[in-house]
Amino acid sequence: MTTYDVAVIGGTGPQGKGLAYRWARHGHRVVLGSRSAERAQQAAAEITARVPDASVSGAVNADAVAGADVVVLAVPYDGHDDLVAALAEQLAGKVVISCVNPLGFDKQGAYGLDVPGGSAAETAAALVPSARLVGAFHHVSAVTLWREEGYLDHEDVLVCGDDADAKAVAIELARAVTSRDGVDAGRLRIARQLEPWTAVLISINKRYKTRSGTAISGLPH
Ligand SMILES: NC(=O)c1ccc[n+]([C@@H]2O[C@H](COP(=O)([O-])OP(=O)(O)OC[C@H]3O[C@@H](n4cnc5c(N)ncnc54)[C@H](OP(=O)(O)O)[C@@H]3O)[C@@H](O)[C@H]2O)c1
């Protein structure tokens, strides 16, 4: 197993912190990024309380990215473009994994937004052309990630991207979450389907009062 230095931008939110917890538990070195160093350090302390021997720290976003091999974007879509543009220099050349779901909510529930750049992941790629963008971890629920339990081995992490080596990193990082490799779902533009798929899961969750996930059948073992 390769051990990665992972920076999680939005690491103070439930999704970023949940993913960070899983990666820290699996032996990766994690830095939680935030607009506030104090908030980031508090979130890191919550993970350390659960995994005392983990390598977890907190820093402002730009500093978190600086020392990382892999950067995970776990921020709301609202404000995403400005944040990515502001970090463009630090993100250049890095593997950048986006789990950002551009969703709207109204009386009928959740729905996928029309994204001018096609998807959040493609927008980030357009803003930082040298970054090696991957879309992944869109469908794993923050609540489930944070729960003190085993792997989410009834779910698959779907991974898309145009850079095969960068995609392989996300496929490997999925092991910390599901106990197995992520599923290669194709090119980066597939993020246009993966991101709004979360609206389907939210709709199912509401109807059945559950926390649904995504699992792919028919894969070779
Ligand atoms: N929640 C889930 O179950 C789930 C599941 C799959 C995917 N996702 C996706 O993961 C992303 C994060 O979800 P979340 O629920 O963790 O979101 P969140 O709590 O709303 O936001 C995460 C963090 O992003 C930072 N942030 C908020 N607005 C920002 C802005 N305008 N500019 C820069 N940073 C900002 C905040 O950190 P600081 O204030 O500390 O900087 C915040 O703690 C979203 O795109 C979501 O669609 C979520």
Coordinates of C-alpha atoms and ligand atoms in Angstrom, one line a residue:
M1 CA 0.0 0.0 0.0
T2 CA 1.2 3.5 -0.8
T3 CA 0.9 6.0 2.0
Y4 CA -0.2 9.4 0.7
D5 CA 0.0 12.9 2.1
V6 CA -3.6 14.0 1.7
A7 CA -4.9 17.5 2.1
V8 CA -8.7 17.8 2.6
I9 CA -10.0 21.2 1.6
G10 CA -13.3 21.7 3.5
G11 CA -11.9 19.3 6.1
T12 CA -13.9 20.9 8.8
G13 CA -17.2 19.9 7.2
P14 CA -18.8 16.5 7.7
Q15 CA -17.8 15.0 4.3
G16 CA -14.1 16.1 4.5
K17 CA -13.8 15.1 8.1
G18 CA -15.4 11.8 7.5
L19 CA -13.1 11.0 4.6
A20 CA -10.1 12.2 6.5
Y21 CA -11.0 9.9 9.4
R22 CA -11.1 6.9 7.1
W23 CA -7.8 7.8 5.5
A24 CA -6.1 8.5 8.8
R25 CA -7.4 5.2 10.2
H26 CA -5.8 3.5 7.2
G27 CA -2.4 5.0 7.8
H28 CA -2.4 7.9 5.3
R29 CA -1.0 11.3 6.6
V30 CA -3.8 13.8 6.5
V31 CA -4.0 17.6 6.8
L32 CA -7.4 19.2 7.2
G33 CA -7.7 22.5 5.4
S34 CA -10.0 25.4 6.4
R35 CA -10.3 29.1 6.0
S36 CA -9.4 29.1 9.7
A37 CA -6.4 27.4 11.1
E38 CA -8.1 27.1 14.5
R39 CA -11.2 25.3 13.0
A40 CA -8.9 23.0 11.1
Q41 CA -6.9 22.1 14.2
Q42 CA -10.2 21.5 16.2
A43 CA -11.4 19.1 13.5
A44 CA -8.0 17.4 13.4
A45 CA -8.2 16.9 17.2
E46 CA -11.6 15.2 16.8
I47 CA -10.0 12.6 14.5
T48 CA -6.9 12.2 16.8
A49 CA -9.2 11.6 19.7
R50 CA -10.5 8.6 17.8
V51 CA -7.3 7.5 16.1
P52 CA -4.5 8.5 18.6
D53 CA -1.6 7.2 16.5
A54 CA -2.8 8.8 13.3
S55 CA -1.0 11.5 11.5
V56 CA -3.6 14.3 11.3
S57 CA -3.2 18.0 11.5
G58 CA -5.0 21.2 10.5
A59 CA -3.9 24.3 8.6
V60 CA -5.3 27.1 6.4
N61 CA -6.2 25.8 3.0
A62 CA -3.1 27.1 1.1
D63 CA -0.7 25.6 3.7
A64 CA -2.6 22.3 3.8
V65 CA -2.2 22.0 0.0
A66 CA 1.4 22.9 0.0
G67 CA 2.7 19.7 1.6
A68 CA 0.3 17.3 0.0
D69 CA 0.6 14.8 -2.8
V70 CA -3.1 14.5 -3.1
V71 CA -5.7 17.3 -2.5
V72 CA -9.4 16.5 -1.9
L73 CA -12.0 19.2 -2.6
A74 CA -14.8 18.7 -0.1
V75 CA -16.4 22.2 -0.1
P76 CA -19.9 23.2 -1.2
Y77 CA -20.4 23.9 -4.9
D78 CA -21.5 27.4 -3.9
G79 CA -18.1 29.2 -3.6
H80 CA -16.2 26.3 -5.1
D81 CA -15.0 28.1 -8.3
D82 CA -13.6 31.1 -6.3
L83 CA -11.9 28.8 -3.9
V84 CA -10.2 26.7 -6.6
A85 CA -9.2 29.8 -8.5
A86 CA -7.7 31.2 -5.3
L87 CA -5.7 28.0 -4.7
A88 CA -4.7 27.6 -8.4
E89 CA -1.0 28.1 -7.8
Q90 CA -0.8 25.6 -4.9
L91 CA -3.0 23.0 -6.8
A92 CA -0.8 23.1 -10.0
G93 CA 0.5 19.7 -10.9
K94 CA -1.2 17.9 -8.0
V95 CA -3.6 15.0 -8.0
V96 CA -6.9 16.8 -7.1
I97 CA -9.9 14.7 -6.2
S98 CA -13.3 16.3 -6.2
C99 CA -16.3 14.9 -4.3
V100 CA -18.3 18.1 -4.9
N101 CA -22.0 17.6 -5.8
P102 CA -23.6 20.7 -7.3
L103 CA -27.2 20.1 -6.0
G104 CA -30.2 22.3 -5.5
F105 CA -33.0 21.6 -3.0
D106 CA -36.6 22.7 -3.3
K107 CA -40.0 21.4 -2.1
Q108 CA -39.7 18.4 -4.4
G109 CA -36.3 17.5 -2.9
A110 CA -32.8 17.4 -4.2
Y111 CA -31.9 17.9 -7.9
G112 CA -28.7 18.3 -9.9
L113 CA -27.8 21.8 -10.9
D114 CA -26.9 22.9 -14.4
V115 CA -23.2 23.5 -14.2
P116 CA -21.8 25.9 -16.8
G117 CA -18.5 23.9 -17.0
G118 CA -20.3 20.6 -17.3
S119 CA -19.5 19.4 -13.7
A120 CA -17.7 20.7 -10.6
A121 CA -14.7 18.5 -11.4
E122 CA -14.4 19.7 -15.0
T123 CA -14.7 23.3 -13.8
A124 CA -11.8 22.8 -11.4
A125 CA -9.8 21.2 -14.2
A126 CA -10.5 24.2 -16.5
L127 CA -9.5 26.6 -13.7
V128 CA -6.2 24.8 -13.0
P129 CA -5.3 23.1 -16.3
S130 CA -2.1 21.5 -14.9
A131 CA -4.0 19.9 -11.9
R132 CA -4.7 16.2 -12.4
L133 CA -8.4 16.2 -11.7
V134 CA -10.3 13.1 -10.6
G135 CA -14.0 12.8 -9.5
A136 CA -14.6 10.3 -6.7
F137 CA -16.3 9.8 -3.3
H138 CA -19.5 11.7 -4.4
H139 CA -21.9 9.0 -3.1
V140 CA -20.5 8.0 0.4
S141 CA -22.5 9.7 3.1
A142 CA -20.7 11.8 5.7
V143 CA -22.8 10.3 8.5
T144 CA -21.7 6.8 7.5
L145 CA -18.1 7.8 7.1
W146 CA -17.9 9.2 10.6
R147 CA -19.7 6.3 12.3
E148 CA -17.4 4.1 14.4
E149 CA -17.8 0.9 12.3
G150 CA -16.0 -1.2 9.8
Y151 CA -15.6 -0.5 6.1
L152 CA -18.5 0.6 3.9
D153 CA -18.1 -2.7 2.1
H154 CA -21.6 -2.7 0.7
E155 CA -20.8 0.4 -1.4
D156 CA -18.5 1.2 -4.3
V157 CA -16.6 4.4 -4.9
L158 CA -16.9 5.4 -8.5
V159 CA -13.9 7.2 -9.9
C160 CA -13.6 9.3 -13.1
G161 CA -10.7 11.2 -14.7
D162 CA -8.6 11.8 -17.7
D163 CA -5.2 11.1 -16.0
A164 CA -4.8 7.4 -15.5
D165 CA -2.1 7.7 -12.7
A166 CA -4.2 10.3 -10.8
K167 CA -7.3 8.1 -11.1
A168 CA -5.3 5.1 -9.8
V169 CA -4.5 7.2 -6.6
A170 CA -8.3 7.7 -6.0
I171 CA -9.0 4.1 -6.8
E172 CA -6.4 3.1 -4.1
L173 CA -7.7 5.7 -1.5
A174 CA -11.1 4.1 -1.9
R175 CA -9.8 1.0 -0.1
A176 CA -9.7 3.0 3.2
V177 CA -13.5 3.6 2.8
T178 CA -15.0 0.4 1.2
S179 CA -12.1 -2.1 1.8
R180 CA -11.7 -2.5 -1.9
D181 CA -10.5 -0.6 -4.9
G182 CA -12.7 2.2 -6.4
V183 CA -14.4 1.4 -9.7
D184 CA -13.0 3.1 -12.8
A185 CA -16.1 4.8 -14.2
G186 CA -14.4 6.5 -17.2
R187 CA -13.3 9.9 -18.3
L188 CA -13.6 13.1 -16.3
R189 CA -16.7 14.2 -18.1
I190 CA -18.5 11.3 -16.5
A191 CA -18.6 13.6 -13.4
R192 CA -21.6 15.1 -15.1
Q193 CA -23.4 11.9 -14.3
L194 CA -21.8 11.0 -11.0
E195 CA -22.3 14.4 -9.3
P196 CA -26.1 14.6 -9.8
W197 CA -26.6 10.9 -9.0
T198 CA -26.4 11.9 -5.4
A199 CA -29.8 13.6 -5.8
V200 CA -31.2 10.1 -6.6
L201 CA -29.7 8.7 -3.4
I202 CA -31.1 11.6 -1.3
S203 CA -34.5 11.0 -2.9
I204 CA -34.3 7.3 -2.0
N205 CA -33.2 8.1 1.5
K206 CA -36.2 10.3 2.0
R207 CA -38.7 7.8 0.7
Y208 CA -37.3 4.8 2.6
K209 CA -35.8 6.7 5.6
T210 CA -32.5 5.1 5.1
R211 CA -28.9 5.9 4.0
S212 CA -28.6 4.4 0.6
G213 CA -25.3 3.9 -1.3
T214 CA -24.1 2.9 -4.7
A215 CA -22.8 -0.6 -5.5
I216 CA -21.9 -1.9 -9.0
S217 CA -22.8 -5.4 -10.0
G218 CA -21.1 -7.5 -12.7
L219 CA -17.5 -6.5 -12.0
P220 CA -14.8 -9.1 -12.5
H221 CA -13.2 -10.1 -9.2
Ligands
LIG1 N1 -22.4 15.7 3.4 C1 -22.4 14.6 2.7 O1 -23.0 13.5 3.1 C2 -21.7 14.5 1.3 C3 -21.7 13.3 0.6 C4 -21.0 13.3 -0.6 C5 -20.5 14.4 -1.1 N2 -20.6 15.6 -0.5 C6 -20.1 16.8 -1.1 O2 -18.9 17.2 -0.3 C7 -18.8 18.6 -0.2 C8 -18.7 19.0 1.2 O3 -19.9 18.6 1.9 P1 -20.2 19.0 3.4 O4 -21.5 18.5 3.7 O5 -19.0 18.6 4.2 O6 -20.2 20.6 3.2 P2 -20.2 21.8 4.3 O7 -20.2 21.4 5.7 O8 -21.2 22.8 3.8 O9 -18.8 22.5 3.9 C9 -17.5 21.9 4.1 C10 -16.5 23.0 4.5 O10 -16.3 23.8 3.4 C11 -15.8 25.1 3.8 N3 -16.5 26.1 3.1 C12 -17.8 26.4 3.1 N4 -18.1 27.4 2.3 C13 -17.0 27.8 1.7 C14 -16.6 28.8 0.7 N5 -17.5 29.6 0.2 N6 -15.3 28.8 0.4 C15 -14.4 28.0 0.9 N7 -14.6 27.1 1.8 C16 -15.9 27.0 2.2 C17 -16.1 25.2 5.3 O11 -14.9 25.1 6.0 P3 -14.2 26.4 6.7 O12 -15.3 27.3 7.1 O13 -13.6 25.7 7.9 O14 -13.3 26.9 5.7 C18 -17.0 23.9 5.6 O15 -16.8 23.4 6.9 C19 -20.0 19.2 -0.9 O16 -19.7 19.6 -2.3 C20 -21.0 18.0 -1.0 O17 -21.9 18.1 -2.1 C21 -21.2 15.7 0.8

